[in-house]
mmCIF file of C-alpha atoms in Angstrom:
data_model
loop_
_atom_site.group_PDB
_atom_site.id
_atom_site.type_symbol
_atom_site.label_atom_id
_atom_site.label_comp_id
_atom_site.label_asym_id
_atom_site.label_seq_id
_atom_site.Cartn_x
_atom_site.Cartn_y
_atom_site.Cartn_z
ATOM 1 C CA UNK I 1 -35.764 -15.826 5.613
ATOM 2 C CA UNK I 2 -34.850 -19.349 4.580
ATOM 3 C CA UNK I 3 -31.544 -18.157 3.514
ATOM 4 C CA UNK I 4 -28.457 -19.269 5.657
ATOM 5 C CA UNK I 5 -25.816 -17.581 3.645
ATOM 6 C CA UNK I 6 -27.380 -13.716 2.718
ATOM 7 C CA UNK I 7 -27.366 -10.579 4.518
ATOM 8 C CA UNK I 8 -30.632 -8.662 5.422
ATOM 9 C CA UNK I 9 -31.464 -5.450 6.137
ATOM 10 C CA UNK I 10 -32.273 -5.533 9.741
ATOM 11 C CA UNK I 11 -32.286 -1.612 10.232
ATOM 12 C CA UNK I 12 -32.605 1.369 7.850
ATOM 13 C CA UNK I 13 -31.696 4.766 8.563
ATOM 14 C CA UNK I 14 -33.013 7.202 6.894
ATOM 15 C CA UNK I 15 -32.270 11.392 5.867
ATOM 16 C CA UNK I 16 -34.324 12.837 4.131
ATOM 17 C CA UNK I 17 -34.064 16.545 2.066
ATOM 18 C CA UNK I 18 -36.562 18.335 0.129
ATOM 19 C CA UNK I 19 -33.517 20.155 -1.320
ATOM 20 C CA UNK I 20 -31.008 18.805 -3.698
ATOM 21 C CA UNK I 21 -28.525 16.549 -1.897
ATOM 22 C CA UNK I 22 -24.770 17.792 -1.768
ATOM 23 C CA UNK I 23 -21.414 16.050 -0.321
ATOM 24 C CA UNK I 24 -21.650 15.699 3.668
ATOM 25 C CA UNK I 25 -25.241 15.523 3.432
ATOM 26 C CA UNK I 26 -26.205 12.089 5.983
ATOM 27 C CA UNK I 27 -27.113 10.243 8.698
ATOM 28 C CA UNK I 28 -25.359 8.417 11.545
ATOM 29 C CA UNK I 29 -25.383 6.389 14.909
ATOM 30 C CA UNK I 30 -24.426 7.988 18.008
ATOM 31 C CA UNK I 31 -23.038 6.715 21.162
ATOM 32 C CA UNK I 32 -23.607 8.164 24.752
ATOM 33 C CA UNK I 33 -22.850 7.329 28.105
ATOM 34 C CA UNK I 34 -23.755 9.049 31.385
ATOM 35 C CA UNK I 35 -23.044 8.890 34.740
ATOM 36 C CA UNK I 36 -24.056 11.180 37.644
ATOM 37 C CA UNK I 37 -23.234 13.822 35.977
ATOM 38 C CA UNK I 38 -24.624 15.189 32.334
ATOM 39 C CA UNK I 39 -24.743 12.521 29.385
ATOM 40 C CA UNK I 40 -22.020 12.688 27.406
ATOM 41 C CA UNK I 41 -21.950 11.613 23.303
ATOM 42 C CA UNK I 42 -18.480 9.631 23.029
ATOM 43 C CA UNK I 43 -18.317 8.431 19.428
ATOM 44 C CA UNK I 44 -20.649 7.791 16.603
ATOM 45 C CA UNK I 45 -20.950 6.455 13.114
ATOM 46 C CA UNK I 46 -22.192 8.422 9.988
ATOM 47 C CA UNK I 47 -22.701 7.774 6.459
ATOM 48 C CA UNK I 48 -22.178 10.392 4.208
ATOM 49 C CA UNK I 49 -23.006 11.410 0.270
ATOM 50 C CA UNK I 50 -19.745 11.417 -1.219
ATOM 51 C CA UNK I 51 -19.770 12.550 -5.003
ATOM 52 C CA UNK I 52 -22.667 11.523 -6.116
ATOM 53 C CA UNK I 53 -26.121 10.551 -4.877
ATOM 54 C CA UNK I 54 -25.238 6.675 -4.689
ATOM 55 C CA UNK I 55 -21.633 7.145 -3.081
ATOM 56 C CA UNK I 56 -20.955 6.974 0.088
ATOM 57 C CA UNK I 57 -18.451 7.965 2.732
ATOM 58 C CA UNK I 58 -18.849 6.055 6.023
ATOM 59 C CA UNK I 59 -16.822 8.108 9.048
ATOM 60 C CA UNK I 60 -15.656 6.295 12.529
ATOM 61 C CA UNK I 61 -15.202 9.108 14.793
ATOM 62 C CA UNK I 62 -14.807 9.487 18.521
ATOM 63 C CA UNK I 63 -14.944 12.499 20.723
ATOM 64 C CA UNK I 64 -11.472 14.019 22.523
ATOM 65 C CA UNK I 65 -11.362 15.782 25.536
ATOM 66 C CA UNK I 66 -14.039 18.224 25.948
ATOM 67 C CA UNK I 67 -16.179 16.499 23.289
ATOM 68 C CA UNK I 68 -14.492 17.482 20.171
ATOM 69 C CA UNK I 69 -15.430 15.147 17.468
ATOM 70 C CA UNK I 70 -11.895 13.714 16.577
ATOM 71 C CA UNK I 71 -11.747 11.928 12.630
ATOM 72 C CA UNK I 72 -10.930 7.955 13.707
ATOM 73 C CA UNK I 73 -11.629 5.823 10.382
ATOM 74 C CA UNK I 74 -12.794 7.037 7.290
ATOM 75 C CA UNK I 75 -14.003 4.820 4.215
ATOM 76 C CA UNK I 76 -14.671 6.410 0.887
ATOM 77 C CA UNK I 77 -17.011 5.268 -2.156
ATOM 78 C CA UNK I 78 -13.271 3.924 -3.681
ATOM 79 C CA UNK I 79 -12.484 1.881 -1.053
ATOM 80 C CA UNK I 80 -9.819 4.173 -0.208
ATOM 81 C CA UNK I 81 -9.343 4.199 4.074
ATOM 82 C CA UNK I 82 -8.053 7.347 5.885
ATOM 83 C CA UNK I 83 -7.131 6.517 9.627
ATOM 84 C CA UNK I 84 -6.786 10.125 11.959
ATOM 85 C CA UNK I 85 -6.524 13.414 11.397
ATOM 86 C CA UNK I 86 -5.910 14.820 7.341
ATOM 87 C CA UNK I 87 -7.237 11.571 6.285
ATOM 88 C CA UNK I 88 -11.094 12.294 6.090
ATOM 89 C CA UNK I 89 -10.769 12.306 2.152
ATOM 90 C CA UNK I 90 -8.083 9.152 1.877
ATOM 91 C CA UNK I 91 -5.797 9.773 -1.292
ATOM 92 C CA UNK I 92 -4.747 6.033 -1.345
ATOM 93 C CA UNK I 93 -5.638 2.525 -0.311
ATOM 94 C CA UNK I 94 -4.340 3.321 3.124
ATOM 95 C CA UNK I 95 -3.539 6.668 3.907
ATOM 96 C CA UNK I 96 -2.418 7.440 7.698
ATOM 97 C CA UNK I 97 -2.942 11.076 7.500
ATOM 98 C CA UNK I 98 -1.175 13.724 9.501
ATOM 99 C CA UNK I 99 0.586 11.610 12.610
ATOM 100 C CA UNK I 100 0.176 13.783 16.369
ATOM 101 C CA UNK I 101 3.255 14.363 17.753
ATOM 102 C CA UNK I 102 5.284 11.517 19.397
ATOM 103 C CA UNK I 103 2.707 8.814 17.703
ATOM 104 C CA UNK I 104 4.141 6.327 15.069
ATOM 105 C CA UNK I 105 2.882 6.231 11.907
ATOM 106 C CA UNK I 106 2.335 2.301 11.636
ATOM 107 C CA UNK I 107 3.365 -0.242 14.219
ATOM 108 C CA UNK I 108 3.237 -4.125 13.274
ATOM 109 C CA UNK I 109 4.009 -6.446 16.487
ATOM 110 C CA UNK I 110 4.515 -10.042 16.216
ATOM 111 C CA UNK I 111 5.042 -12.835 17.828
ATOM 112 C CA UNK I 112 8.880 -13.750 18.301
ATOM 113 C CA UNK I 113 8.163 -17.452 17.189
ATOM 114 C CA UNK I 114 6.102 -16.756 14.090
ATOM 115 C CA UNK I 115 7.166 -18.206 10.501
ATOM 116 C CA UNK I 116 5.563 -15.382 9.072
ATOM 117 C CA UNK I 117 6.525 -12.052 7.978
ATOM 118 C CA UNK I 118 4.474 -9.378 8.883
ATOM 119 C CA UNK I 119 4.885 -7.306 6.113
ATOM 120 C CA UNK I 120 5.305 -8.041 2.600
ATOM 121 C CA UNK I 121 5.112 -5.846 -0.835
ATOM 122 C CA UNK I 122 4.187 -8.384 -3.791
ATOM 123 C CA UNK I 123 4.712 -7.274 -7.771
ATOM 124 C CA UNK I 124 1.477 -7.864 -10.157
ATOM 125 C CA UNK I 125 2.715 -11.584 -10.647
ATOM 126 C CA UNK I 126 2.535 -12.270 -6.864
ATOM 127 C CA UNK I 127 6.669 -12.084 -6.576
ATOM 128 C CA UNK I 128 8.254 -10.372 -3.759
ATOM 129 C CA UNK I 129 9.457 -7.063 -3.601
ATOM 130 C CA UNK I 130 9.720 -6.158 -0.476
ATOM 131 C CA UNK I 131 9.685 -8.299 2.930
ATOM 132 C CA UNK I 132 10.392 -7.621 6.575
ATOM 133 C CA UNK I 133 10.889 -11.117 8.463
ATOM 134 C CA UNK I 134 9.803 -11.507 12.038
ATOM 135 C CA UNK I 135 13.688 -11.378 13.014
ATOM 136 C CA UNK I 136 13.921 -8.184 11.953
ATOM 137 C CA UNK I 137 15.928 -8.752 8.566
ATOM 138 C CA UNK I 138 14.652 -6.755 5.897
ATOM 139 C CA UNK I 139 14.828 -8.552 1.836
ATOM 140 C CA UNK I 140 14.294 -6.391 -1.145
ATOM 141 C CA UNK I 141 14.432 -8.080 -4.884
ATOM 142 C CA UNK I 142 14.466 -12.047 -2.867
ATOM 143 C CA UNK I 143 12.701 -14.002 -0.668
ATOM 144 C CA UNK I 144 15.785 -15.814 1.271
ATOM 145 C CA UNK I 145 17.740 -13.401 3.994
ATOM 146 C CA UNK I 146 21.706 -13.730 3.906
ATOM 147 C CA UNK I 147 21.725 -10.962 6.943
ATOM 148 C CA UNK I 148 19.747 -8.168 8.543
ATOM 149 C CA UNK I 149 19.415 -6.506 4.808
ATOM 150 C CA UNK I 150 19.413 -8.675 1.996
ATOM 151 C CA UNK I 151 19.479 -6.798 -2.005
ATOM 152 C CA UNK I 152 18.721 -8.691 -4.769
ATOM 153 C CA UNK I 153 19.791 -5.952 -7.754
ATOM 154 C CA UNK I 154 21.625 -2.902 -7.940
ATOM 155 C CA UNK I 155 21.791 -0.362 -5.036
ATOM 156 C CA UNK I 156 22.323 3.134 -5.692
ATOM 157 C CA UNK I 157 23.553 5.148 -3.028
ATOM 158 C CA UNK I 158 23.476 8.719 -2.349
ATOM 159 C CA UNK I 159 25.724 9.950 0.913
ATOM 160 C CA UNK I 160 27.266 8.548 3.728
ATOM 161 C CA UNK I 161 27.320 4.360 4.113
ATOM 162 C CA UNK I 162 28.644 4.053 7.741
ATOM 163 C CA UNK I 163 30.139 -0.118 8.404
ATOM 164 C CA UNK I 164 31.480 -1.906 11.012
ATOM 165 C CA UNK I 165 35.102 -2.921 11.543
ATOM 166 C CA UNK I 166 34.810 -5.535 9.120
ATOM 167 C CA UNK I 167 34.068 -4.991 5.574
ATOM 168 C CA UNK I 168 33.781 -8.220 3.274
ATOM 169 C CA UNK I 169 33.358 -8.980 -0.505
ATOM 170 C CA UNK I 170 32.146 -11.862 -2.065
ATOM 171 C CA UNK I 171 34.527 -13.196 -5.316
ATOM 172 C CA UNK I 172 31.900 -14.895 -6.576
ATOM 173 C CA UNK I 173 29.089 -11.978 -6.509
ATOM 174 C CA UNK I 174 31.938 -9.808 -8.353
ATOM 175 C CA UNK I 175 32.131 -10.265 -12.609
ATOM 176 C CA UNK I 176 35.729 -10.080 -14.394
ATOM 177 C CA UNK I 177 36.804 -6.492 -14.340
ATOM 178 C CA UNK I 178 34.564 -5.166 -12.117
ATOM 179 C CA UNK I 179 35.807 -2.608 -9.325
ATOM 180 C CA UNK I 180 34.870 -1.398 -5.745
ATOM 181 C CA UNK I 181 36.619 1.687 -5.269
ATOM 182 C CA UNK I 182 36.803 4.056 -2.702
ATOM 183 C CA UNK I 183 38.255 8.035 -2.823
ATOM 184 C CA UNK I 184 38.118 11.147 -0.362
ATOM 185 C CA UNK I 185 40.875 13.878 0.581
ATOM 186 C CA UNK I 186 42.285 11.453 3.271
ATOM 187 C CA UNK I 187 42.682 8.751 1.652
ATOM 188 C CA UNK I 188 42.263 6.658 -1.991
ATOM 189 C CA UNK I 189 41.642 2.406 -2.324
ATOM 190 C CA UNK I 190 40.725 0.548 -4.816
ATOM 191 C CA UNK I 191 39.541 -3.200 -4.364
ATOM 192 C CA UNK I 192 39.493 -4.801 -7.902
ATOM 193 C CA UNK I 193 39.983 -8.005 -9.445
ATOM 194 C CA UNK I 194 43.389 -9.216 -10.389
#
């Protein structure tokens, strides 16, 4: 083709039924290796029907000890991606399934001199919700840090808020009237304005 920016078909695979088609019904790639001993089938690629006769399900898989076919990376007709095991039919845009034990559920490493923050929630306008900084300081409701967690709004808090030796209020983030006060069996204070 003449084309420089269009993508072409360079191979077609192929599964054919006589029956009616029905969900899992497809065709794949697979990968083998072998070495002195037998051949062995390591991972493999297969699209599957998904729905409907024109959805698809493509599946990443690779094979655990002793050859069991263990789920990898699954991408539904919704765009919806499942990564591991109890994610083969992905519920959201990214949905980590059931974790193995003593794996983490998402890991983001950066570099310690990067300007960026490697993970960011945005509202429908683009605005920040949400932001963890490369320092580790985390900003909810703002986009500036004034320590390791930054609140722009309200906080409610249910239990036990354990601080340092120092605790410190701002007289200028506190309106006329307004009260900080704090009650157990031990003991009662109450930090208000004068």
């Amino acid at each position: 083709t003449a084309y420089t920016n269009a993508q072409v078909t360079a191979l077609t695979l192929l599964q054919k039924t006589s029956g009616t088609m029905a969900d899992d019904f497809g065709v794949g790639l697979e990968f083998h290796i072998q070495g002195a001993a037998a051949e062995n089938n390591i991972a493999d690629i297969t699209a599957i029907r998904n729905g409907a006769d024109d959805q698809g399900k493509l599946l990443f898989r690779t094979s655990a000890f002793g050859g069991t076919r263990v789920p990898g990376i699954t991408i539904d007709y919704k765009q919806n991606v499942g990564v591991g095991e109890g994610a083969t039919n992905p519920q959201s845009r990214l949905d980590l399934g059931q974790l193995l034990p003593a794996l983490e559920g998402l890991r983001i490493k950066i570099a310690a001199n990067t300007p960026y923050s490697p993970l960011v929630i945005v509202d429908g306008s683009g605005a920040d919700v949400f932001r963890v900084k490369g320092t580790g300081e985390v900003v909810i409701g703002a986009t500036a840090t004034n320590g390791k967690l930054t609140v722009n709004g309200d906080v409610a808090l249910s239990g036990l808020l354990n601080m340092g030796p120092v605790l410190r209020f701002s007289r200028t983030a506190v309106a006329s009237g307004d009260a900080l006060a704090v009650k157990d069996s031990a003991c009662a204070a109450d930090f208000g304005s004068n």
